[in-house]
Short mmCIF file of C-alpha atoms and ligand atoms in Angstrom, two decimals:
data_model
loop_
_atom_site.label_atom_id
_atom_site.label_comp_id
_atom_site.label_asym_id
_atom_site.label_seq_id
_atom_site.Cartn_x
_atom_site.Cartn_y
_atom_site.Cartn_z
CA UNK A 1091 -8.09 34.88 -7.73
CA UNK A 1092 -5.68 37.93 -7.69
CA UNK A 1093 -7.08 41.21 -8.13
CA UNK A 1094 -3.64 42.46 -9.45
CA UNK A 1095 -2.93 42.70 -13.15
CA UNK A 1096 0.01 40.93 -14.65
CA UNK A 1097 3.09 42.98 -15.10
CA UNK A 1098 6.52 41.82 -15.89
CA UNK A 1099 9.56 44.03 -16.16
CA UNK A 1100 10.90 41.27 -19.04
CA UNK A 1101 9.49 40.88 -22.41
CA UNK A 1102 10.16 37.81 -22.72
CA UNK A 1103 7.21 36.64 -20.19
CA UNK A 1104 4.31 38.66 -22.69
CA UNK A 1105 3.42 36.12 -25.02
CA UNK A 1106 3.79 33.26 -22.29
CA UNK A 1107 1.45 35.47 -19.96
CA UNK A 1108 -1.27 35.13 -22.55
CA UNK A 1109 -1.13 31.76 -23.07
CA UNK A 1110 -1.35 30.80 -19.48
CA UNK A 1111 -4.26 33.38 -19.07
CA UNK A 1112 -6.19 31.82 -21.93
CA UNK A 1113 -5.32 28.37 -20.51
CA UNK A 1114 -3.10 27.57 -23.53
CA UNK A 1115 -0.31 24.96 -23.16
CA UNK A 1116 3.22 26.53 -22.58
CA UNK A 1117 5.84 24.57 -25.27
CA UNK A 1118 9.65 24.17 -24.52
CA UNK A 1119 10.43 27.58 -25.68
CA UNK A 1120 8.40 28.99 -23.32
CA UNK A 1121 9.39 26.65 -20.34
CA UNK A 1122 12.75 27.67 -21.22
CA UNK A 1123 12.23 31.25 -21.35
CA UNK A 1124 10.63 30.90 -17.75
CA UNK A 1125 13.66 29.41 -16.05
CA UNK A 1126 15.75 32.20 -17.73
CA UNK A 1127 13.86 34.88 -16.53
CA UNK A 1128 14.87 36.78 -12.78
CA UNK A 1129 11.16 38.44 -12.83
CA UNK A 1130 10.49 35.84 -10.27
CA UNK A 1131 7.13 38.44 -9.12
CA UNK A 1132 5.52 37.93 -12.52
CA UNK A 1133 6.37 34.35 -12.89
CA UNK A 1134 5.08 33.88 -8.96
CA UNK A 1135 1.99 35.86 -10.25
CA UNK A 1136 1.07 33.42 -13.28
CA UNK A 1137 2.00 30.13 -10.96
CA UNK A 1138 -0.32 31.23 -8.02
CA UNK A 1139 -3.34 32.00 -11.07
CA UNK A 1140 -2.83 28.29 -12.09
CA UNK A 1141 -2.80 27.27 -8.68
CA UNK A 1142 -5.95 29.18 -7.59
CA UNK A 1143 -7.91 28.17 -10.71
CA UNK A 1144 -7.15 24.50 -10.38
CA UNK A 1145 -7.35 24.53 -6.32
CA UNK A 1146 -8.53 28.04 -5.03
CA UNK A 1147 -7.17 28.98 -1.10
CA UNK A 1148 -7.00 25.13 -0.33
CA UNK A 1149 -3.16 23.49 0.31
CA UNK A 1150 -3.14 20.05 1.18
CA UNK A 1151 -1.15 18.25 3.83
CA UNK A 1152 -1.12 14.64 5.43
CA UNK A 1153 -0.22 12.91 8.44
CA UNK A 1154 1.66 10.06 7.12
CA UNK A 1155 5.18 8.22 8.89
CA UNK A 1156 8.50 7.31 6.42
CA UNK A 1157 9.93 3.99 6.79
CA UNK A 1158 13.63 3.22 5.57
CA UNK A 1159 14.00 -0.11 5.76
CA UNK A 1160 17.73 -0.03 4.68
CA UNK A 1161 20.12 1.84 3.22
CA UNK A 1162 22.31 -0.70 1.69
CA UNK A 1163 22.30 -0.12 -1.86
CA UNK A 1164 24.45 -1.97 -5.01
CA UNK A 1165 23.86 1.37 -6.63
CA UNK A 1166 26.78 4.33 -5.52
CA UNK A 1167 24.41 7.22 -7.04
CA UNK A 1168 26.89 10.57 -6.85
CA UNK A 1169 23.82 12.18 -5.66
CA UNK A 1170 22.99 10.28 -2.52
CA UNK A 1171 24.52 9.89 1.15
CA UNK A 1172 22.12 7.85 2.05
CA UNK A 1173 23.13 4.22 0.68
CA UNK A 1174 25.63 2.14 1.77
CA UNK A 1175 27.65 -0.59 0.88
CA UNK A 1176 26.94 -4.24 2.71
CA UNK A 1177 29.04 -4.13 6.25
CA UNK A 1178 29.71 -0.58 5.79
CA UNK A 1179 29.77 1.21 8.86
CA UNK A 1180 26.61 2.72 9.38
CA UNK A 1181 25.00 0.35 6.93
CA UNK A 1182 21.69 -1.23 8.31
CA UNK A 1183 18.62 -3.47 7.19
CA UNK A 1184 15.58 -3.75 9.26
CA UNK A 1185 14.19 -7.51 10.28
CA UNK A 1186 10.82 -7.54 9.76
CA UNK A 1187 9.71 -7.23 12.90
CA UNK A 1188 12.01 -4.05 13.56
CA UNK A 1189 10.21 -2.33 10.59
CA UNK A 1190 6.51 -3.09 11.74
CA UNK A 1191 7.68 -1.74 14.84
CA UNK A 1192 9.28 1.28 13.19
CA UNK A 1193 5.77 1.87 11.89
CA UNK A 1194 4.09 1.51 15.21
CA UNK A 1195 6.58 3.78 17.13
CA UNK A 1196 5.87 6.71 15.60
CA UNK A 1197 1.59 5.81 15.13
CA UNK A 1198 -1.49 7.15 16.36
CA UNK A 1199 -5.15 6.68 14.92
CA UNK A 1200 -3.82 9.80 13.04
CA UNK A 1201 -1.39 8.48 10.55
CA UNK A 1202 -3.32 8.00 7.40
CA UNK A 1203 0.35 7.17 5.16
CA UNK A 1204 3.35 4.77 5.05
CA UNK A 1205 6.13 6.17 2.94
CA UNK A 1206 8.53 3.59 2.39
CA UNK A 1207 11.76 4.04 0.02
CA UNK A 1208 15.19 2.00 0.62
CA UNK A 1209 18.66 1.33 -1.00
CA UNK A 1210 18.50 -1.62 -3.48
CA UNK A 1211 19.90 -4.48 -1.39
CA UNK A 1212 21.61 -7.44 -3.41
CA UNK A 1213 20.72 -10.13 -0.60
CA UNK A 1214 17.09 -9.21 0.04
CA UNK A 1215 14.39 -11.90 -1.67
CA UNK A 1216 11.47 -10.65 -2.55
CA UNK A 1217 9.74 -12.30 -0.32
CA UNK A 1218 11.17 -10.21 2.50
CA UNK A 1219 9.22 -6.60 0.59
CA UNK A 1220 5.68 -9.47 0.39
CA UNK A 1221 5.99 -9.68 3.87
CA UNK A 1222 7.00 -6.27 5.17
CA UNK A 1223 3.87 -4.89 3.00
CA UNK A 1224 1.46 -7.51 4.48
CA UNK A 1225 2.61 -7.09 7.65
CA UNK A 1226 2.02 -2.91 7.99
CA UNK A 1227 -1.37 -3.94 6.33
CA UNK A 1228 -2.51 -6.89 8.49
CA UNK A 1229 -1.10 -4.29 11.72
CA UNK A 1230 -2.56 -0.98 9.91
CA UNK A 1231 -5.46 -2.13 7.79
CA UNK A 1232 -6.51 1.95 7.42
CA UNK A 1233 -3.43 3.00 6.30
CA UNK A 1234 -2.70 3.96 3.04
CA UNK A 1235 1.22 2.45 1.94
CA UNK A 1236 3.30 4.08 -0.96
CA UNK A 1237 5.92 2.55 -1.34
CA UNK A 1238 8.78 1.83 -3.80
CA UNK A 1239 10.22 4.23 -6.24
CA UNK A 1240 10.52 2.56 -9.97
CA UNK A 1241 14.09 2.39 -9.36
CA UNK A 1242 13.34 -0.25 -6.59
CA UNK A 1243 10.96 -1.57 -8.26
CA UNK A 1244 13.24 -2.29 -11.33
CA UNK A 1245 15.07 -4.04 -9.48
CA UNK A 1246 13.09 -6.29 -7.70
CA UNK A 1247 12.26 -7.15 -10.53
CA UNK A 1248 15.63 -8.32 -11.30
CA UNK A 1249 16.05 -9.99 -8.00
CA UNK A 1250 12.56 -11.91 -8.20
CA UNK A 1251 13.57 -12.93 -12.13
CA UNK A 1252 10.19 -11.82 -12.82
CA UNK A 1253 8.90 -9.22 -15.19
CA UNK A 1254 8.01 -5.72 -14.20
CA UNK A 1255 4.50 -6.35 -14.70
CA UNK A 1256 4.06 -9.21 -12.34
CA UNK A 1257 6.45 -7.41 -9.66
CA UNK A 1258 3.69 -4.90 -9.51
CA UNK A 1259 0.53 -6.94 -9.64
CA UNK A 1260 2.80 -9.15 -6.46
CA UNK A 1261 3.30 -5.61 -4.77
CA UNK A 1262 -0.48 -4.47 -5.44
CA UNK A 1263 -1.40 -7.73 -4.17
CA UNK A 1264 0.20 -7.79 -0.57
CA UNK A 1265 -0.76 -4.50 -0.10
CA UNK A 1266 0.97 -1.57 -2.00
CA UNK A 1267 -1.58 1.35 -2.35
CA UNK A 1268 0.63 4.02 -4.33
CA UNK A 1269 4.21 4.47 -5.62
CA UNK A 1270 6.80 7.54 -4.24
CA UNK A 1271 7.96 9.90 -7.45
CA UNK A 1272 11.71 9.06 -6.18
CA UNK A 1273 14.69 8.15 -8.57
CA UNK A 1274 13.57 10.06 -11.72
CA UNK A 1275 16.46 12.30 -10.98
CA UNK A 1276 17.04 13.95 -14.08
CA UNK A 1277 16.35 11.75 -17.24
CA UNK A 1278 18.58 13.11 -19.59
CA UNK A 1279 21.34 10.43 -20.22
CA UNK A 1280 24.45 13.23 -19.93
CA UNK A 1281 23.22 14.12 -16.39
CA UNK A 1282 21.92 10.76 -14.87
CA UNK A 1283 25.96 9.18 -16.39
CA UNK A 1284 27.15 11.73 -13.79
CA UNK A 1285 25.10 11.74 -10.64
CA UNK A 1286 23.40 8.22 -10.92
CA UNK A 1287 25.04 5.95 -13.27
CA UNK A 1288 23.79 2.83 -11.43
CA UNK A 1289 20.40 3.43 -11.76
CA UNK A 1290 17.83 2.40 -14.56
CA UNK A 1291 17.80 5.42 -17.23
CA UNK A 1292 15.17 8.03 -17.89
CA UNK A 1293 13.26 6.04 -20.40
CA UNK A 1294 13.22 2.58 -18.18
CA UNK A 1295 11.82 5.25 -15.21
CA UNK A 1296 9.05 6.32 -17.39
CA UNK A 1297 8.45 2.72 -18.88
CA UNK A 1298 7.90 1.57 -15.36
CA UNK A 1299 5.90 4.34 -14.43
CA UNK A 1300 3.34 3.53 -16.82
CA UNK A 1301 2.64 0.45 -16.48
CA UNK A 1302 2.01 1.29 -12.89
CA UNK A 1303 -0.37 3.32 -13.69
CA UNK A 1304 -1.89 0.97 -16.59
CA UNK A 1305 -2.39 -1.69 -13.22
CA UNK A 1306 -4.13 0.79 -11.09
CA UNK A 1307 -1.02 2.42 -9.17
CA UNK A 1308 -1.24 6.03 -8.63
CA UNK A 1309 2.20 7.58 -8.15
CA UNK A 1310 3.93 10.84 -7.72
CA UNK A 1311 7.40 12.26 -9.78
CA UNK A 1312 10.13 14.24 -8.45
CA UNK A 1313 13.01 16.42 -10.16
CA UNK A 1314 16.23 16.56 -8.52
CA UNK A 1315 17.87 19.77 -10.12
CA UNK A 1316 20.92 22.14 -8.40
CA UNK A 1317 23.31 19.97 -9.08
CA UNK A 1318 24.97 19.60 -12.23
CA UNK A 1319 21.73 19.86 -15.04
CA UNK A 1320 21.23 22.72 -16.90
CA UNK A 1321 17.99 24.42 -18.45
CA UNK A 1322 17.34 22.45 -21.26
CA UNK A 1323 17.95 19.21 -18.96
CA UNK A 1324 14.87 20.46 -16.32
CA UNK A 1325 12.73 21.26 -19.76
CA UNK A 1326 13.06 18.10 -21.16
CA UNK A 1327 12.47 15.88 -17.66
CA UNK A 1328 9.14 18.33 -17.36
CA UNK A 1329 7.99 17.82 -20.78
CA UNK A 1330 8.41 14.20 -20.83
CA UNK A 1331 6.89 13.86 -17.65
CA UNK A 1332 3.78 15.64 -19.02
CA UNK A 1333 3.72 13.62 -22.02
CA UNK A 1334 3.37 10.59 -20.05
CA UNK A 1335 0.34 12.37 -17.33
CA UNK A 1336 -1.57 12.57 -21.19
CA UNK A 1337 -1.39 9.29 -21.66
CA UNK A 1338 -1.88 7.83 -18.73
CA UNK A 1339 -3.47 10.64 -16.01
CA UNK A 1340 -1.71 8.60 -13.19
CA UNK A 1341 0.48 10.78 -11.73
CA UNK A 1342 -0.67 12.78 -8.77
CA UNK A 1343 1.77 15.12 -7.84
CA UNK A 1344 5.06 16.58 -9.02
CA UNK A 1345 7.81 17.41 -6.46
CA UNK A 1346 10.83 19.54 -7.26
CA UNK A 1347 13.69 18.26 -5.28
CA UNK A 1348 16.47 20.41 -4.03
CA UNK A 1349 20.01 18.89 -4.32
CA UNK A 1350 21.59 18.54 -1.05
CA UNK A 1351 25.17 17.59 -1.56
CA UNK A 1352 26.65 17.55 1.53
CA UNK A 1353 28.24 13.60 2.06
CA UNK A 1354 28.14 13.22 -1.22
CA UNK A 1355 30.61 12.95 -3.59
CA UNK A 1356 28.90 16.19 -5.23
CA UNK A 1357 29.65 17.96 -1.90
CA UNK A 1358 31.96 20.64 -3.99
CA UNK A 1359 28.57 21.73 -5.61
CA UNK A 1360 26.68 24.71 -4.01
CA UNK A 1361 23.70 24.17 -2.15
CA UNK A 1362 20.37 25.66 -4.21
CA UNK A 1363 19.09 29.12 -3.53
CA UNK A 1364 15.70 30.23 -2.02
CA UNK A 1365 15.47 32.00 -5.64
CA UNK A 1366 15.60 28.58 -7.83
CA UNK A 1367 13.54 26.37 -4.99
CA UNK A 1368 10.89 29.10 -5.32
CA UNK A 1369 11.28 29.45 -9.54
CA UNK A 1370 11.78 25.59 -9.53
CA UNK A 1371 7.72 25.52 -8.03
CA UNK A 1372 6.58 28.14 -10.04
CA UNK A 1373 8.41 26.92 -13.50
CA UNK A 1374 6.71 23.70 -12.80
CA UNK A 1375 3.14 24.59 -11.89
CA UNK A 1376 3.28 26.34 -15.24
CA UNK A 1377 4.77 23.57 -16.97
CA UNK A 1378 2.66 20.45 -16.04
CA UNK A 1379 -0.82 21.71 -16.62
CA UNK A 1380 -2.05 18.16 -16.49
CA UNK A 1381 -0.48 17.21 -12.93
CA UNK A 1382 -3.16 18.05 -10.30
CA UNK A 1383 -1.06 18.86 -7.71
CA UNK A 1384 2.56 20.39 -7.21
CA UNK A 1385 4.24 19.57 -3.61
CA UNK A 1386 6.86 22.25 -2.20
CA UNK A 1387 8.49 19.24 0.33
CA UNK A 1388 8.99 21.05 3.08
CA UNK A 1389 11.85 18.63 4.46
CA UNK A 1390 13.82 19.98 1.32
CA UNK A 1391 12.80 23.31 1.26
CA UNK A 1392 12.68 24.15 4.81
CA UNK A 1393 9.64 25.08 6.11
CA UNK A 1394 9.84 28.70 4.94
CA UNK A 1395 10.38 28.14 1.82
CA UNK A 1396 7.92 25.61 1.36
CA UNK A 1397 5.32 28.21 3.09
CA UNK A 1398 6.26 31.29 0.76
CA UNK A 1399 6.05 28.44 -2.22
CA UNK A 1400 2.52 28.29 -1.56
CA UNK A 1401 2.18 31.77 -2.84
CA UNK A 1402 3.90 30.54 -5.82
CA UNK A 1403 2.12 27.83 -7.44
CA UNK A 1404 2.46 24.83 -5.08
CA UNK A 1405 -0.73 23.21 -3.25
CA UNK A 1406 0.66 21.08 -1.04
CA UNK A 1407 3.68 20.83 2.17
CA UNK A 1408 3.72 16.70 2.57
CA UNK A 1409 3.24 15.82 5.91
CA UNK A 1410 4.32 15.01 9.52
CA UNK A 1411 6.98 12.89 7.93
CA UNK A 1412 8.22 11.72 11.17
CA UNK A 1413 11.32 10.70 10.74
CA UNK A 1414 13.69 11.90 7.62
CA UNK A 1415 17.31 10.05 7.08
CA UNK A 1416 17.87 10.84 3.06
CA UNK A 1417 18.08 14.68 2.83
CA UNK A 1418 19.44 14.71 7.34
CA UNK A 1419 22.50 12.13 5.59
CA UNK A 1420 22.78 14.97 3.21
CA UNK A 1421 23.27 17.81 5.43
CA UNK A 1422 19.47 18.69 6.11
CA UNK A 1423 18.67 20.94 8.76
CA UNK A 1424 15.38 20.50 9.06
CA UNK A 1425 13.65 19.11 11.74
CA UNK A 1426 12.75 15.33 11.33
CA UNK A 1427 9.29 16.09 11.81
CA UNK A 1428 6.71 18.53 12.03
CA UNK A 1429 3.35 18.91 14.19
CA UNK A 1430 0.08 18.18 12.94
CA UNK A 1431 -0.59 22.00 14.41
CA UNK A 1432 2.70 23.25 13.36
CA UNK A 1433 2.21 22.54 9.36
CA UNK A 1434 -1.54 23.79 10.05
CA UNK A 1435 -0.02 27.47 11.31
CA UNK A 1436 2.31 27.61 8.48
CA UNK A 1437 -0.68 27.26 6.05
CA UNK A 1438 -3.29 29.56 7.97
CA UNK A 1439 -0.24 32.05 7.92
CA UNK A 1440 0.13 31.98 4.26
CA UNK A 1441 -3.19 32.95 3.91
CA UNK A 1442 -4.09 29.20 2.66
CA UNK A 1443 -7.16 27.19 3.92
CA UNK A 1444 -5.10 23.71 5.19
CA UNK A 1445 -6.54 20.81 3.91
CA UNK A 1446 -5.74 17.68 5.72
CA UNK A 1447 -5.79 14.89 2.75
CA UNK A 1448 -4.92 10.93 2.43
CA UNK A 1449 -2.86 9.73 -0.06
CA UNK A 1450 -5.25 10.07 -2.93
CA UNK A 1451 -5.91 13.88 -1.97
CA UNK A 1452 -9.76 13.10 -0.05
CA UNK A 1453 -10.06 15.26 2.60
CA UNK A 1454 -9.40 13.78 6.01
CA UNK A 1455 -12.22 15.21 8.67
CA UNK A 1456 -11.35 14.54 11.99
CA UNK A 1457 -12.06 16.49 15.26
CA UNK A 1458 -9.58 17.62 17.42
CA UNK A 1459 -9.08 15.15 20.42
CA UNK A 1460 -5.95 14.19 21.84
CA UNK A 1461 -4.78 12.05 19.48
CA UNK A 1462 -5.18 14.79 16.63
CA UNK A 1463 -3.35 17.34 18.84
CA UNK A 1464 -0.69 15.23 19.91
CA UNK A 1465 0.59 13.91 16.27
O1 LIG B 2768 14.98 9.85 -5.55
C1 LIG B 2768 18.60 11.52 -2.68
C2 LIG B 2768 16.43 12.41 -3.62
C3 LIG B 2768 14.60 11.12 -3.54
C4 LIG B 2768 19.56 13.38 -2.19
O2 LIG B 2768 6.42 10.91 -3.67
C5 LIG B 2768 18.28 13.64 -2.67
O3 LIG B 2768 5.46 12.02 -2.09
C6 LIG B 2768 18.62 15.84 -2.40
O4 LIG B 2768 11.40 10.96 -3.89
N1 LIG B 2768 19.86 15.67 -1.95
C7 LIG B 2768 13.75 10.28 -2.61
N2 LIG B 2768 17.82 14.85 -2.78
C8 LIG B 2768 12.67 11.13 -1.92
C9 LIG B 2768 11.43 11.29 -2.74
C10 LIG B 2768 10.20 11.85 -2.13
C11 LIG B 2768 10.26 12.64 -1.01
C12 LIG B 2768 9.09 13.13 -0.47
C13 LIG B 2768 7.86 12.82 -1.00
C14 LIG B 2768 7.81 11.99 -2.11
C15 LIG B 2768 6.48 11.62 -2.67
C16 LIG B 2768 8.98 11.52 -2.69
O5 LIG B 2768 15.44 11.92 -2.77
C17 LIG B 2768 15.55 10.39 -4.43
C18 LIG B 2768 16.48 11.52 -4.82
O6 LIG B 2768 15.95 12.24 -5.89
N3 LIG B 2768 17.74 12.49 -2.97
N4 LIG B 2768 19.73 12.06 -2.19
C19 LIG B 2768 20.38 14.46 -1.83
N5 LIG B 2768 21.62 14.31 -1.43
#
């Protein structure tokens, strides 16, 4: 734990201080108050206390491998350049076999995570998501699949004619281990009318969320903000985010996502600052005192954000990823992928012990052969 003492240059951040000293829950005054504040030192300062009480020097990362299956998508968010429409150019939709060999190409005994998130395809059956799940877990039985955001699985839902609870229990059944945070967006109506108007709303996001969680699904939650959603908008998706963790406790890990909006038709907007990616951590750490873990993505913050964010209340990077096509059809210059020993010198050079984690945050321990050093 720091040795410094707290000081802040704005008054503002006093009272809050003490509260998150004496472990007292910040309300929506105070989140407010946070992401008003430019003393981004002092609110780095209380974020990295949180974040050293709950999980000390440790930050967590994974070797996992995303899987796209298709981008065509019935949706047209504003937000997105990923999806497009049937016989689009550019538009594509894995056969079965292509995606279980999309998992394999990028494999080693290393890979310990399928991430798997598509558009919302009005032709697919159901049957076709049964299979692909099986499949990676008759091919991988080790590794762990999360897949689906609750906007997909809405609407497979839909598509199956069945209700949201037995979509799940299906999904559980043929293999699905976890569920992305994707599509929560922003859930205030105003916003989500603008950049995502096709989707299922805040409160259907949440809805499906929970019962997730009631059937034994861990999941994660994102926040897309630098786009159009002001202050109050980020307090409320927090706080109602948090209200759900209480009642439930299955969310895992909250992920600020940085707009990208280039080949979108938000690509007038700015792109976000280092200043708000690192406040947009920190605000959040502070925020969701019941959410174990807080994930600076490195895809979307580059690595060197993500790395200084680690400083400033987040605990985790993701992972080897792979191969990224959302945020790279949005203008992302990241690489696609990073090293097993890359994201393992970013850590050690933030001063951070890395902890290589599955899915469900238990440590991985593996020794270094060739397999570990190549991935
Ligand atoms: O829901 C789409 C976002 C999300 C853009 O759970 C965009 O571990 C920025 O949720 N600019 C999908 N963002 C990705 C996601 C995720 C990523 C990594 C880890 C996890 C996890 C989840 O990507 C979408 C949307 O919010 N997105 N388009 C864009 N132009």
């Amino acid at each position: 734990m720091s040795a410094r003492p707290f000081q802040t240059e704005d008054s503002a951040l006093r009272p809050l201080a003490d509260k998150v000293l004496a472990s007292t829950r910040l309300d929506a005054v105070d989140a407010l108050a946070l992401y008003r504040s430019a003393d981004i030192l002092a609110i780095g300062w209380l974020a990295n206390h949180v974040r050293e009480r709950l999980h000390g020097d440790r930050t967590y990362f994974n070797v996992n491998r995303h899987i796209n299956p298709t981008n065509v998508c019935v949706a047209a968010c504003r937000l997105c350049a990923f999806g497009r429409k049937k016989d689009a150019p550019g538009s594509y939709t894995m056969a079965l076999e292509v995606a279980w060999q999309t998992a394999a190409s990028g494999y080693s005994e290393a890979v310990t995570e399928f991430h798997i998130v598509g558009g919302l395809h009005p032709d697919l059956p159901f049957q076709y998501f049964l299979d692909l799940i099986s499949g990676l877990k008759q091919r991988f039985p080790g590794v762990h699949i999360k897949a689906f955001t609750m906007v997909e699985i809405a609407f497979l839902a839909k598509i199956a004619k069945l209700s949201l609870r037995d979509t799940l229990i299906q999904l559980k059944e043929a293999g699905v281990d976890s569920l992305p945070g994707g599509g929560a967006e922003i859930f205030t109506e105003r916003v989500r009318h603008i950049i995502c108007d096709h989707k299922i709303d805040g409160q259907q996001w949440l809805d499906t969320a929970r019962l997730a969680h009631q059937l034994g699904l861990k999941s994660n939650a994102t926040m897309l903000y630098g786009h159009i959603e002001n202050d109050e908008d980020r307090v409320d998706h927090l706080l109602k985010l948090r209200a759900l963790q209480d009642e439930t406790g299955g969310f895992q890990t909250f992920i600020p996502l940085a707009f990208h909006p280039a080949n979108t038709p938000l690509q007038h907007l700015s792109t976000t600052t280092g200043f708000l990616d690192i406040k947009s951590i920190a605000v959040s750490r502070l925020v969701l005192d019941n959410f174990p873990h807080i994930k600076a993505y490195w895809q979307m913050m580059t690595p060197k954000i993500a790395q200084i964010a680690q400083r400033f209340g987040a605990d985790d990077l993701d992972g080897t990823v792979i191969e990224e096509k959302i945020y790279h059809d949005a203008g992302a210059t990241t690489p696609q992928g990073l090293r097993r020993q890359e994201l393992i010198r970013l850590i050690r050079e933030a001063g951070r012990e890395p902890v290589e984690r599955d899915t469900l945050y238990r440590p991985v321990t593996r020794t270094e052969t060739s397999v570990t050093v190549a991935v």
